[in-house]
mmCIF file of C-alpha atoms and ligand atoms in Angstrom:
data_model
loop_
_atom_site.group_PDB
_atom_site.id
_atom_site.type_symbol
_atom_site.label_atom_id
_atom_site.label_comp_id
_atom_site.label_asym_id
_atom_site.label_seq_id
_atom_site.Cartn_x
_atom_site.Cartn_y
_atom_site.Cartn_z
ATOM 1 C CA MET Y 37 30.748 28.560 -40.457
ATOM 2 C CA ASN Y 38 32.487 31.563 -39.139
ATOM 3 C CA ALA Y 39 36.373 30.447 -39.272
ATOM 4 C CA GLY Y 40 37.408 31.998 -35.878
ATOM 5 C CA PHE Y 41 34.707 30.735 -33.995
ATOM 6 C CA ASP Y 42 34.827 27.163 -35.431
ATOM 7 C CA ARG Y 43 38.683 27.378 -34.449
ATOM 8 C CA MET Y 44 37.806 28.660 -30.859
ATOM 9 C CA LEU Y 45 35.584 25.652 -30.468
ATOM 10 C CA GLY Y 46 37.989 23.232 -31.898
ATOM 11 C CA ALA Y 47 40.566 24.327 -29.117
ATOM 12 C CA GLU Y 48 37.935 24.113 -26.433
ATOM 13 C CA LEU Y 49 37.281 20.561 -27.546
ATOM 14 C CA GLN Y 50 40.908 19.555 -27.564
ATOM 15 C CA ARG Y 51 41.126 20.863 -23.914
ATOM 16 C CA LEU Y 52 38.437 18.591 -23.044
ATOM 17 C CA LYS Y 53 40.368 15.719 -24.951
ATOM 18 C CA ASP Y 54 43.496 16.796 -22.976
ATOM 19 C CA GLY Y 55 41.641 16.875 -19.524
ATOM 20 C CA GLY Y 56 40.344 13.376 -20.148
ATOM 21 C CA THR Y 57 36.581 14.360 -19.839
ATOM 22 C CA TYR Y 58 35.754 14.215 -23.608
ATOM 23 C CA LYS Y 59 32.990 12.027 -24.347
ATOM 24 C CA ARG Y 60 32.754 9.608 -27.418
ATOM 25 C CA LEU Y 61 29.104 8.374 -28.543
ATOM 26 C CA ARG Y 62 29.112 4.707 -29.222
ATOM 27 C CA HIS Y 63 26.447 2.943 -31.299
ATOM 28 C CA LEU Y 64 24.147 0.368 -30.767
ATOM 29 C CA THR Y 65 22.722 -1.791 -33.556
ATOM 30 C CA THR Y 66 20.384 -3.769 -31.437
ATOM 31 C CA PRO Y 67 17.706 -3.056 -29.028
ATOM 32 C CA MET Y 68 18.426 -1.940 -25.441
ATOM 33 C CA ALA Y 69 18.681 -5.520 -23.692
ATOM 34 C CA PRO Y 70 21.189 -6.904 -21.121
ATOM 35 C CA GLN Y 71 23.236 -8.025 -24.454
ATOM 36 C CA VAL Y 72 23.548 -5.584 -27.221
ATOM 37 C CA LYS Y 73 26.058 -5.313 -30.150
ATOM 38 C CA MET Y 74 28.019 -2.121 -30.116
ATOM 39 C CA GLU Y 75 29.780 -0.740 -33.375
ATOM 40 C CA GLU Y 76 32.875 0.349 -31.400
ATOM 41 C CA ALA Y 77 32.962 -2.829 -28.723
ATOM 42 C CA GLY Y 78 31.130 -5.795 -30.617
ATOM 43 C CA GLU Y 79 28.773 -8.013 -28.041
ATOM 44 C CA VAL Y 80 28.586 -6.551 -24.633
ATOM 45 C CA LEU Y 81 26.550 -7.088 -21.677
ATOM 46 C CA VAL Y 82 24.854 -3.711 -20.207
ATOM 47 C CA LEU Y 83 24.607 -2.939 -16.658
ATOM 48 C CA SER Y 84 24.499 0.783 -17.213
ATOM 49 C CA SER Y 85 21.238 1.588 -18.977
ATOM 50 C CA ASN Y 86 18.100 2.788 -17.298
ATOM 51 C CA ASP Y 87 16.028 -0.031 -18.609
ATOM 52 C CA TYR Y 88 15.178 -1.076 -14.748
ATOM 53 C CA LEU Y 89 12.631 -3.490 -15.864
ATOM 54 C CA GLY Y 90 13.633 -4.529 -19.286
ATOM 55 C CA LEU Y 91 10.775 -3.379 -20.656
ATOM 56 C CA ALA Y 92 12.399 -1.302 -23.634
ATOM 57 C CA ASP Y 93 12.095 -4.472 -26.234
ATOM 58 C CA ASP Y 94 9.271 -5.733 -24.411
ATOM 59 C CA PRO Y 95 7.205 -7.274 -27.214
ATOM 60 C CA GLN Y 96 3.799 -5.741 -25.676
ATOM 61 C CA VAL Y 97 5.800 -2.375 -25.113
ATOM 62 C CA ILE Y 98 6.996 -2.530 -28.995
ATOM 63 C CA GLU Y 99 3.468 -3.668 -30.123
ATOM 64 C CA GLY Y 100 1.697 -0.669 -28.187
ATOM 65 C CA GLY Y 101 4.044 1.763 -29.910
ATOM 66 C CA VAL Y 102 3.415 0.048 -33.457
ATOM 67 C CA ALA Y 103 -0.466 0.036 -32.926
ATOM 68 C CA ALA Y 104 -0.520 3.731 -31.721
ATOM 69 C CA LEU Y 105 1.536 4.553 -34.879
ATOM 70 C CA ARG Y 106 -1.247 2.692 -36.903
ATOM 71 C CA THR Y 107 -3.711 4.336 -35.339
ATOM 72 C CA TYR Y 108 -2.672 8.024 -34.895
ATOM 73 C CA GLY Y 109 0.151 8.146 -37.282
ATOM 74 C CA ALA Y 110 3.837 9.750 -37.102
ATOM 75 C CA GLY Y 111 3.054 12.807 -35.221
ATOM 76 C CA THR Y 112 0.704 15.367 -33.667
ATOM 77 C CA ALA Y 113 2.305 18.304 -35.866
ATOM 78 C CA SER Y 114 0.800 20.964 -33.048
ATOM 79 C CA VAL Y 115 1.111 21.906 -29.547
ATOM 80 C CA ARG Y 116 -1.218 20.383 -27.199
ATOM 81 C CA PHE Y 117 -3.587 23.406 -26.651
ATOM 82 C CA ILE Y 118 -3.907 23.876 -30.744
ATOM 83 C CA CYS Y 119 -4.867 20.633 -32.302
ATOM 84 C CA GLY Y 120 -2.291 17.985 -30.656
ATOM 85 C CA THR Y 121 -4.160 16.473 -27.987
ATOM 86 C CA PHE Y 122 -5.179 12.754 -29.194
ATOM 87 C CA ASP Y 123 -7.412 10.606 -26.830
ATOM 88 C CA ILE Y 124 -4.382 8.486 -26.101
ATOM 89 C CA HIS Y 125 -2.892 11.439 -24.559
ATOM 90 C CA ARG Y 126 -6.004 11.651 -22.182
ATOM 91 C CA ARG Y 127 -5.749 7.955 -21.626
ATOM 92 C CA LEU Y 128 -2.029 7.753 -20.690
ATOM 93 C CA GLU Y 129 -2.330 10.898 -18.224
ATOM 94 C CA ARG Y 130 -5.543 9.134 -16.486
ATOM 95 C CA ARG Y 131 -3.492 6.044 -15.919
ATOM 96 C CA LEU Y 132 -0.399 8.021 -14.851
ATOM 97 C CA ALA Y 133 -2.696 9.677 -12.152
ATOM 98 C CA ALA Y 134 -4.529 6.620 -11.098
ATOM 99 C CA CYS Y 135 -1.195 4.577 -10.938
ATOM 100 C CA PHE Y 136 0.503 6.844 -8.752
ATOM 101 C CA GLY Y 137 -2.261 8.041 -6.587
ATOM 102 C CA PHE Y 138 -2.716 11.666 -7.760
ATOM 103 C CA GLU Y 139 -5.752 13.371 -8.868
ATOM 104 C CA ALA Y 140 -4.413 14.528 -12.275
ATOM 105 C CA ALA Y 141 -1.326 14.312 -14.753
ATOM 106 C CA LEU Y 142 0.171 15.745 -17.628
ATOM 107 C CA SER Y 143 2.635 14.450 -19.945
ATOM 108 C CA TYR Y 144 5.564 16.003 -21.526
ATOM 109 C CA VAL Y 145 8.226 15.213 -24.126
ATOM 110 C CA SER Y 146 10.694 14.363 -21.506
ATOM 111 C CA CYS Y 147 11.000 14.832 -17.545
ATOM 112 C CA TRP Y 148 13.600 17.518 -18.497
ATOM 113 C CA SER Y 149 10.875 18.937 -19.934
ATOM 114 C CA ALA Y 150 8.324 18.401 -17.477
ATOM 115 C CA ASN Y 151 10.694 19.891 -14.457
ATOM 116 C CA THR Y 152 11.661 23.057 -16.472
ATOM 117 C CA GLY Y 153 8.019 23.449 -17.390
ATOM 118 C CA LEU Y 154 6.801 22.781 -13.970
ATOM 119 C CA ILE Y 155 9.071 24.959 -11.666
ATOM 120 C CA PRO Y 156 8.669 28.246 -13.263
ATOM 121 C CA THR Y 157 5.078 28.067 -13.840
ATOM 122 C CA LEU Y 158 4.390 27.672 -10.069
ATOM 123 C CA ALA Y 159 7.512 29.348 -8.788
ATOM 124 C CA VAL Y 160 6.283 32.862 -9.540
ATOM 125 C CA GLU Y 161 7.125 36.062 -7.644
ATOM 126 C CA GLY Y 162 6.898 36.277 -4.169
ATOM 127 C CA THR Y 163 7.475 32.523 -3.477
ATOM 128 C CA ALA Y 164 10.528 30.510 -2.771
ATOM 129 C CA ILE Y 165 12.121 27.291 -3.796
ATOM 130 C CA VAL Y 166 14.319 25.298 -1.666
ATOM 131 C CA SER Y 167 16.071 22.741 -3.640
ATOM 132 C CA ASP Y 168 18.599 19.699 -2.631
ATOM 133 C CA GLU Y 169 22.120 20.643 -3.931
ATOM 134 C CA LEU Y 170 22.353 17.171 -5.725
ATOM 135 C CA ASN Y 171 19.230 17.159 -7.726
ATOM 136 C CA HIS Y 172 19.061 16.387 -11.411
ATOM 137 C CA ALA Y 173 20.479 19.225 -13.979
ATOM 138 C CA SER Y 174 16.692 19.486 -15.438
ATOM 139 C CA ILE Y 175 15.677 20.462 -11.684
ATOM 140 C CA ILE Y 176 18.513 22.793 -11.074
ATOM 141 C CA ASP Y 177 17.450 24.578 -14.943
ATOM 142 C CA GLY Y 178 13.882 24.758 -14.076
ATOM 143 C CA CYS Y 179 14.909 26.377 -10.951
ATOM 144 C CA ARG Y 180 17.304 29.058 -13.163
ATOM 145 C CA LEU Y 181 14.391 29.582 -15.094
ATOM 146 C CA ALA Y 182 12.100 30.764 -12.331
ATOM 147 C CA THR Y 183 13.714 33.966 -12.064
ATOM 148 C CA GLN Y 184 10.907 36.085 -9.957
ATOM 149 C CA ALA Y 185 11.382 33.534 -7.323
ATOM 150 C CA LYS Y 186 13.799 33.474 -4.541
ATOM 151 C CA ARG Y 187 16.061 30.234 -4.759
ATOM 152 C CA LEU Y 188 17.737 28.363 -2.266
ATOM 153 C CA ARG Y 189 19.656 25.230 -1.799
ATOM 154 C CA TYR Y 190 20.198 22.928 1.190
ATOM 155 C CA LYS Y 191 22.801 20.274 1.826
ATOM 156 C CA HIS Y 192 22.470 17.106 0.241
ATOM 157 C CA GLY Y 193 19.752 15.002 2.349
ATOM 158 C CA ASP Y 194 20.254 17.186 5.525
ATOM 159 C CA MET Y 195 17.070 17.941 7.099
ATOM 160 C CA ALA Y 196 18.270 20.361 9.489
ATOM 161 C CA ASP Y 197 19.647 22.774 7.010
ATOM 162 C CA LEU Y 198 16.440 22.288 5.218
ATOM 163 C CA GLU Y 199 14.512 23.400 8.172
ATOM 164 C CA ALA Y 200 16.671 26.465 8.681
ATOM 165 C CA GLN Y 201 16.130 27.451 5.427
ATOM 166 C CA LEU Y 202 12.482 27.059 5.597
ATOM 167 C CA ALA Y 203 12.191 28.758 8.962
ATOM 168 C CA GLY Y 204 14.419 31.841 7.523
ATOM 169 C CA LEU Y 205 11.318 32.559 4.944
ATOM 170 C CA PRO Y 206 8.253 34.679 5.824
ATOM 171 C CA ARG Y 207 5.477 32.755 7.067
ATOM 172 C CA GLU Y 208 2.910 33.717 4.405
ATOM 173 C CA MET Y 209 5.563 33.404 1.739
ATOM 174 C CA THR Y 210 4.275 30.135 -0.721
ATOM 175 C CA LYS Y 211 7.364 27.635 -0.381
ATOM 176 C CA PHE Y 212 8.488 24.847 -2.784
ATOM 177 C CA ILE Y 213 10.389 22.027 -1.422
ATOM 178 C CA VAL Y 214 12.091 20.242 -4.678
ATOM 179 C CA THR Y 215 13.976 16.961 -4.485
ATOM 180 C CA ASP Y 216 15.013 13.689 -6.567
ATOM 181 C CA GLY Y 217 13.477 10.672 -4.951
ATOM 182 C CA VAL Y 218 16.412 8.397 -5.959
ATOM 183 C CA PHE Y 219 19.792 10.583 -6.249
ATOM 184 C CA SER Y 220 21.434 9.069 -9.740
ATOM 185 C CA MET Y 221 25.148 9.311 -8.570
ATOM 186 C CA GLU Y 222 24.676 8.270 -4.862
ATOM 187 C CA GLY Y 223 21.587 5.669 -5.451
ATOM 188 C CA ASP Y 224 20.447 6.951 -2.328
ATOM 189 C CA LEU Y 225 16.681 8.153 -1.225
ATOM 190 C CA ALA Y 226 15.693 11.642 -0.599
ATOM 191 C CA ARG Y 227 14.541 11.442 3.170
ATOM 192 C CA LEU Y 228 10.956 12.012 2.036
ATOM 193 C CA PRO Y 229 9.092 11.069 5.420
ATOM 194 C CA GLU Y 230 10.951 14.286 7.078
ATOM 195 C CA ILE Y 231 10.405 15.940 3.909
ATOM 196 C CA ALA Y 232 6.753 15.863 4.123
ATOM 197 C CA ALA Y 233 6.949 16.648 7.772
ATOM 198 C CA LEU Y 234 8.833 19.708 7.111
ATOM 199 C CA ALA Y 235 6.431 20.525 4.356
ATOM 200 C CA GLN Y 236 3.431 20.448 6.708
ATOM 201 C CA ARG Y 237 5.237 22.500 9.674
ATOM 202 C CA TYR Y 238 6.024 25.240 7.188
ATOM 203 C CA ASP Y 239 2.975 24.978 4.966
ATOM 204 C CA ALA Y 240 5.341 24.144 1.942
ATOM 205 C CA VAL Y 241 4.545 22.382 -1.326
ATOM 206 C CA SER Y 242 6.748 19.260 -1.762
ATOM 207 C CA ILE Y 243 7.856 18.280 -5.362
ATOM 208 C CA VAL Y 244 9.445 14.885 -5.972
ATOM 209 C CA ASP Y 245 11.035 13.813 -9.187
ATOM 210 C CA ASP Y 246 11.172 10.111 -9.159
ATOM 211 C CA SER Y 247 12.490 9.371 -12.194
ATOM 212 C CA HIS Y 248 15.082 6.678 -10.785
ATOM 213 C CA GLY Y 249 12.189 5.534 -8.540
ATOM 214 C CA THR Y 250 9.488 4.814 -10.906
ATOM 215 C CA GLY Y 251 8.981 1.319 -11.650
ATOM 216 C CA VAL Y 252 11.944 0.561 -9.034
ATOM 217 C CA MET Y 253 11.037 1.291 -5.447
ATOM 218 C CA GLY Y 254 7.944 0.205 -3.478
ATOM 219 C CA ALA Y 255 6.384 -3.051 -3.353
ATOM 220 C CA THR Y 256 4.654 -2.546 -6.457
ATOM 221 C CA GLY Y 257 7.509 -0.437 -8.165
ATOM 222 C CA ARG Y 258 4.998 2.864 -8.009
ATOM 223 C CA GLY Y 259 8.423 4.582 -6.459
ATOM 224 C CA THR Y 260 9.896 6.167 -3.750
ATOM 225 C CA ILE Y 261 6.796 7.532 -2.320
ATOM 226 C CA GLU Y 262 5.159 4.175 -2.134
ATOM 227 C CA HIS Y 263 8.487 2.697 -0.724
ATOM 228 C CA TYR Y 264 8.047 5.051 2.340
ATOM 229 C CA GLY Y 265 4.147 4.624 2.513
ATOM 230 C CA LEU Y 266 3.516 8.195 1.818
ATOM 231 C CA GLN Y 267 0.673 7.932 -0.880
ATOM 232 C CA GLY Y 268 -1.120 11.068 -0.456
ATOM 233 C CA LYS Y 269 1.420 13.099 1.392
ATOM 234 C CA ILE Y 270 3.450 14.733 -1.454
ATOM 235 C CA ASP Y 271 1.998 17.191 -3.494
ATOM 236 C CA ILE Y 272 3.612 16.724 -6.705
ATOM 237 C CA LEU Y 273 5.355 14.177 -8.465
ATOM 238 C CA THR Y 274 7.170 14.248 -11.773
ATOM 239 C CA GLY Y 275 8.759 11.371 -13.321
ATOM 240 C CA THR Y 276 9.906 9.932 -16.647
ATOM 241 C CA LEU Y 277 8.896 7.140 -19.226
ATOM 242 C CA GLY Y 278 12.278 7.197 -20.360
ATOM 243 C CA LYS Y 279 13.683 4.553 -18.023
ATOM 244 C CA ALA Y 280 11.870 1.759 -16.300
ATOM 245 C CA LEU Y 281 8.511 2.449 -18.245
ATOM 246 C CA GLY Y 282 9.805 1.611 -21.816
ATOM 247 C CA GLY Y 283 12.909 3.639 -21.839
ATOM 248 C CA ALA Y 284 11.606 5.651 -25.117
ATOM 249 C CA ALA Y 285 10.992 9.237 -23.881
ATOM 250 C CA GLY Y 286 8.500 11.099 -22.393
ATOM 251 C CA GLY Y 287 7.874 12.711 -18.928
ATOM 252 C CA PHE Y 288 5.070 13.720 -16.597
ATOM 253 C CA VAL Y 289 3.669 15.605 -13.829
ATOM 254 C CA CYS Y 290 1.177 14.215 -11.252
ATOM 255 C CA GLY Y 291 -0.765 16.749 -8.773
ATOM 256 C CA SER Y 292 -3.884 18.246 -8.092
ATOM 257 C CA ALA Y 293 -6.556 19.201 -10.971
ATOM 258 C CA ASN Y 294 -5.501 22.474 -10.333
ATOM 259 C CA VAL Y 295 -1.984 22.281 -10.749
ATOM 260 C CA VAL Y 296 -2.486 20.431 -14.017
ATOM 261 C CA ASP Y 297 -4.662 22.696 -15.435
ATOM 262 C CA MET Y 298 -2.433 25.624 -14.451
ATOM 263 C CA LEU Y 299 0.209 23.545 -16.682
ATOM 264 C CA ILE Y 300 -1.664 23.506 -19.372
ATOM 265 C CA GLN Y 301 -2.830 27.089 -19.388
ATOM 266 C CA ARG Y 302 0.917 28.363 -18.425
ATOM 267 C CA SER Y 303 3.567 25.872 -18.858
ATOM 268 C CA ARG Y 304 5.877 27.049 -21.569
ATOM 269 C CA PRO Y 305 6.978 23.223 -23.041
ATOM 270 C CA GLN Y 306 3.399 22.812 -23.362
ATOM 271 C CA LEU Y 307 2.329 26.057 -24.873
ATOM 272 C CA PHE Y 308 5.099 26.046 -27.514
ATOM 273 C CA SER Y 309 6.337 22.492 -27.943
ATOM 274 C CA ASN Y 310 4.867 19.668 -29.648
ATOM 275 C CA ALA Y 311 2.907 17.087 -27.752
ATOM 276 C CA LEU Y 312 4.363 13.414 -26.582
ATOM 277 C CA PRO Y 313 4.326 11.460 -29.841
ATOM 278 C CA CYS Y 314 1.423 8.986 -29.602
ATOM 279 C CA THR Y 315 3.975 6.188 -30.608
ATOM 280 C CA VAL Y 316 5.672 6.908 -27.091
ATOM 281 C CA ALA Y 317 2.296 7.440 -25.174
ATOM 282 C CA GLY Y 318 1.070 3.670 -26.591
ATOM 283 C CA SER Y 319 4.297 1.955 -25.626
ATOM 284 C CA ALA Y 320 3.986 3.632 -22.160
ATOM 285 C CA LEU Y 321 0.482 2.447 -21.595
ATOM 286 C CA ALA Y 322 2.010 -0.832 -22.301
ATOM 287 C CA ALA Y 323 4.654 -0.546 -20.048
ATOM 288 C CA LEU Y 324 2.177 0.584 -17.239
ATOM 289 C CA ASP Y 325 0.360 -2.617 -17.930
ATOM 290 C CA GLN Y 326 3.391 -4.725 -17.542
ATOM 291 C CA LEU Y 327 4.442 -3.039 -14.332
ATOM 292 C CA GLU Y 328 0.873 -3.629 -13.152
ATOM 293 C CA GLN Y 329 0.392 -7.454 -14.196
ATOM 294 C CA ARG Y 330 3.904 -8.676 -13.724
ATOM 295 C CA PRO Y 331 4.814 -7.909 -10.065
ATOM 296 C CA GLU Y 332 7.757 -10.375 -10.445
ATOM 297 C CA LEU Y 333 9.767 -7.748 -12.498
ATOM 298 C CA VAL Y 334 10.133 -5.272 -9.571
ATOM 299 C CA ALA Y 335 10.711 -8.190 -7.246
ATOM 300 C CA ARG Y 336 13.550 -9.947 -9.589
ATOM 301 C CA LEU Y 337 15.147 -6.127 -10.328
ATOM 302 C CA ARG Y 338 15.481 -5.934 -6.218
ATOM 303 C CA ALA Y 339 16.877 -9.434 -5.815
ATOM 304 C CA ASN Y 340 19.392 -9.026 -8.527
ATOM 305 C CA THR Y 341 20.525 -5.613 -7.265
ATOM 306 C CA GLN Y 342 20.912 -7.037 -3.541
ATOM 307 C CA TRP Y 343 22.593 -9.953 -4.837
ATOM 308 C CA PHE Y 344 25.173 -8.260 -7.388
ATOM 309 C CA ARG Y 345 25.803 -5.512 -4.724
ATOM 310 C CA GLU Y 346 26.585 -8.509 -2.076
ATOM 311 C CA ALA Y 347 28.807 -10.407 -4.650
ATOM 312 C CA LEU Y 348 30.768 -7.059 -5.238
ATOM 313 C CA ARG Y 349 31.268 -6.790 -1.754
ATOM 314 C CA ARG Y 350 32.202 -10.085 -1.141
ATOM 315 C CA MET Y 351 34.869 -10.016 -4.129
ATOM 316 C CA GLY Y 352 36.670 -6.377 -2.312
ATOM 317 C CA TYR Y 353 34.776 -3.719 -4.070
ATOM 318 C CA ARG Y 354 33.012 -1.329 -1.696
ATOM 319 C CA PRO Y 355 29.804 -0.158 -3.192
ATOM 320 C CA LEU Y 356 27.726 1.965 -1.793
ATOM 321 C CA ALA Y 357 25.077 1.131 0.513
ATOM 322 C CA GLY Y 358 21.485 1.971 -0.937
ATOM 323 C CA GLU Y 359 17.934 0.526 -1.641
ATOM 324 C CA ALA Y 360 17.737 1.483 -5.353
ATOM 325 C CA ALA Y 361 18.724 -0.332 -8.488
ATOM 326 C CA ILE Y 362 21.964 2.030 -8.563
ATOM 327 C CA ILE Y 363 25.206 0.528 -7.344
ATOM 328 C CA PRO Y 364 27.930 3.081 -7.191
ATOM 329 C CA ILE Y 365 31.557 1.923 -6.562
ATOM 330 C CA ILE Y 366 33.745 4.706 -5.806
ATOM 331 C CA VAL Y 367 37.371 4.378 -7.161
ATOM 332 C CA GLY Y 368 39.228 7.770 -6.616
ATOM 333 C CA GLU Y 369 40.448 9.501 -9.580
ATOM 334 C CA THR Y 370 38.282 10.476 -12.786
ATOM 335 C CA ALA Y 371 41.282 9.253 -14.927
ATOM 336 C CA PHE Y 372 41.291 6.207 -12.876
ATOM 337 C CA ALA Y 373 37.503 5.641 -13.518
ATOM 338 C CA ILE Y 374 37.633 6.258 -17.171
ATOM 339 C CA LYS Y 375 40.518 4.004 -17.778
ATOM 340 C CA MET Y 376 38.519 0.920 -15.546
ATOM 341 C CA SER Y 377 35.376 1.553 -17.465
ATOM 342 C CA GLU Y 378 37.289 1.102 -20.700
ATOM 343 C CA ARG Y 379 38.953 -2.035 -19.509
ATOM 344 C CA LEU Y 380 35.395 -3.419 -18.437
ATOM 345 C CA LEU Y 381 34.501 -2.409 -21.662
ATOM 346 C CA GLU Y 382 37.499 -4.326 -23.381
ATOM 347 C CA GLU Y 383 36.540 -7.407 -21.645
ATOM 348 C CA GLY Y 384 32.797 -7.232 -22.929
ATOM 349 C CA LEU Y 385 31.213 -5.325 -19.718
ATOM 350 C CA PHE Y 386 29.776 -1.638 -20.200
ATOM 351 C CA VAL Y 387 29.452 0.341 -17.083
ATOM 352 C CA THR Y 388 30.118 3.865 -17.192
ATOM 353 C CA GLY Y 389 32.671 5.985 -15.100
ATOM 354 C CA PHE Y 390 31.984 9.292 -13.812
ATOM 355 C CA GLY Y 391 34.171 11.633 -12.494
ATOM 356 C CA TYR Y 392 34.673 15.581 -12.133
ATOM 357 C CA PRO Y 393 32.892 17.483 -12.942
ATOM 358 C CA VAL Y 394 29.976 15.604 -12.751
ATOM 359 C CA VAL Y 395 30.907 14.189 -9.254
ATOM 360 C CA PRO Y 396 33.865 16.051 -6.912
ATOM 361 C CA GLU Y 397 37.314 15.071 -7.665
ATOM 362 C CA GLY Y 398 38.280 12.066 -5.560
ATOM 363 C CA THR Y 399 35.319 10.342 -5.331
ATOM 364 C CA ALA Y 400 35.001 9.356 -9.345
ATOM 365 C CA ARG Y 401 32.813 6.294 -9.839
ATOM 366 C CA ILE Y 402 31.818 3.260 -11.945
ATOM 367 C CA ARG Y 403 28.055 3.249 -11.738
ATOM 368 C CA VAL Y 404 26.258 -0.221 -11.974
ATOM 369 C CA GLN Y 405 23.034 -0.105 -12.915
ATOM 370 C CA MET Y 406 20.590 -3.235 -12.459
ATOM 371 C CA SER Y 407 17.963 -4.385 -14.580
ATOM 372 C CA ALA Y 408 15.008 -7.205 -14.143
ATOM 373 C CA ALA Y 409 16.130 -8.682 -17.390
ATOM 374 C CA LEU Y 410 19.648 -9.603 -16.251
ATOM 375 C CA ASP Y 411 19.798 -13.408 -15.505
ATOM 376 C CA ARG Y 412 21.871 -14.999 -13.149
ATOM 377 C CA PRO Y 413 24.318 -16.731 -15.785
ATOM 378 C CA GLN Y 414 24.882 -12.833 -17.111
ATOM 379 C CA LEU Y 415 25.197 -11.470 -13.649
ATOM 380 C CA GLU Y 416 27.823 -14.126 -12.912
ATOM 381 C CA HIS Y 417 29.784 -13.211 -16.222
ATOM 382 C CA ALA Y 418 29.755 -9.560 -14.865
ATOM 383 C CA LEU Y 419 31.328 -10.287 -11.855
ATOM 384 C CA ALA Y 420 33.818 -12.411 -13.415
ATOM 385 C CA ILE Y 421 34.729 -9.302 -15.679
ATOM 386 C CA PHE Y 422 34.729 -7.228 -12.584
ATOM 387 C CA GLU Y 423 36.935 -9.809 -10.732
ATOM 388 C CA ARG Y 424 39.506 -9.796 -13.538
ATOM 389 C CA VAL Y 425 39.550 -6.096 -13.942
ATOM 390 C CA GLY Y 426 39.648 -5.276 -9.971
ATOM 391 C CA ARG Y 427 42.502 -7.466 -9.818
ATOM 392 C CA GLU Y 428 44.425 -6.435 -12.606
ATOM 393 C CA LEU Y 429 43.892 -2.603 -11.509
ATOM 394 C CA GLY Y 430 44.455 -3.058 -8.207
ATOM 395 C CA VAL Y 431 41.159 -2.153 -6.664
ATOM 396 C CA LEU Y 432 40.047 -4.882 -4.461
ATOM 397 C CA ALA Y 433 40.528 -4.893 -1.053
ATOM 398 C CA THR Y 434 42.468 -7.529 0.629
ATOM 399 C CA ALA Y 435 40.361 -9.226 3.109
HETATM 400 C C1 PLP L 116 16.620 10.992 -16.144
HETATM 401 C C2 PLP L 116 16.019 11.885 -15.315
HETATM 402 C C3 PLP L 116 15.541 12.969 -16.149
HETATM 403 C C4 PLP L 116 15.324 12.971 -17.474
HETATM 404 O O1 PLP L 116 14.519 12.356 -17.791
HETATM 405 P P1 PLP L 116 14.296 12.273 -19.357
HETATM 406 O O2 PLP L 116 12.805 12.013 -19.526
HETATM 407 O O3 PLP L 116 15.071 11.623 -19.975
HETATM 408 O O4 PLP L 116 14.193 13.677 -19.583
HETATM 409 C C5 PLP L 116 15.077 14.021 -14.985
HETATM 410 N N1 PLP L 116 15.315 13.939 -13.655
HETATM 411 C C6 PLP L 116 15.802 12.946 -13.238
HETATM 412 C C7 PLP L 116 15.747 12.911 -11.620
HETATM 413 C C8 PLP L 116 16.312 11.912 -13.873
HETATM 414 O O5 PLP L 116 17.102 10.740 -13.313
#
């Protein structure tokens, strides 16, 4: 290793440590579930995974992956268009398209890969992308890769700003509006009815990344589009298999047959990077079975979220309002949020604190993520810890 460069990295890492933003990995020795064993903290209750439906260690989902491993072996050892497409990919993609109400779907190894593969493929020279300023990093990077397109941002959830930006573009220019369905730091929803209407008025193509909404929002967990009753009104959907749908990895794009066909032709992660492992496809298919056969999972997730948010509020916390399964509690300074999450972990509760630069300084937060797998005694235990630590640190409002 180049010693001078390595020293430079060391100094930069030390600055992160001094600034309190250095991340330390924690190691689980058991499957993702409400209760896990963590090398650094022992037995802890997890309220910060994306395992919204509790499917990560579901026996059927595990079995789906094991069966696919036996049938197809460990990997594709190829990209899709050479010899890396197995029939299970087609099965998964047809299933995803049908599940979310689109003509076609294409899988990627992650939603990160889906967004960074989709956006630059469609947003070529002579087009414009208008993107919510709080969109996920993978959308931001996807836009950055669209070097030939005009790239604009609108203020978070500000439909007047979105409209002004659309109105400023030439009429005949192809335009894309891109947004998260559920925003991960605020837990709020994109205003999809207005976005769909603006897309229609300005002849724009709407793209929604519903990674945090898939399996969570809507009566049957089909996501934020279902929540608003907008099936058929959004042009392109991207999502992850790494959150509610089994939690392993994998992402997808749903759209028209032409959109998917163009991605097969030109999307760079499709052309130059391996296909989704068949084991993950097998688990994801089983997770879709669970979503369809057990609607009570979505109902329980929703009931848990409402109950927990309300209980926090009664206790004197000020969680942000919202309909998704993300409950952010604003606590102020970054260092305080980190200290609070450390105290909660010492008490046996794993929730993450987020601060600057992920969110603006002064709005650092503890982010609770709910799961259908958490039972009432576990939620009550988590609340007791929140009460103890909240009192100790003086964050509870006094009624
Ligand atoms: C989590 C997330 C992703 C990344 O998903 P992966 O499949 O883990 O790459 C992309 N977009 C949004 C909005 C997300 O929340």
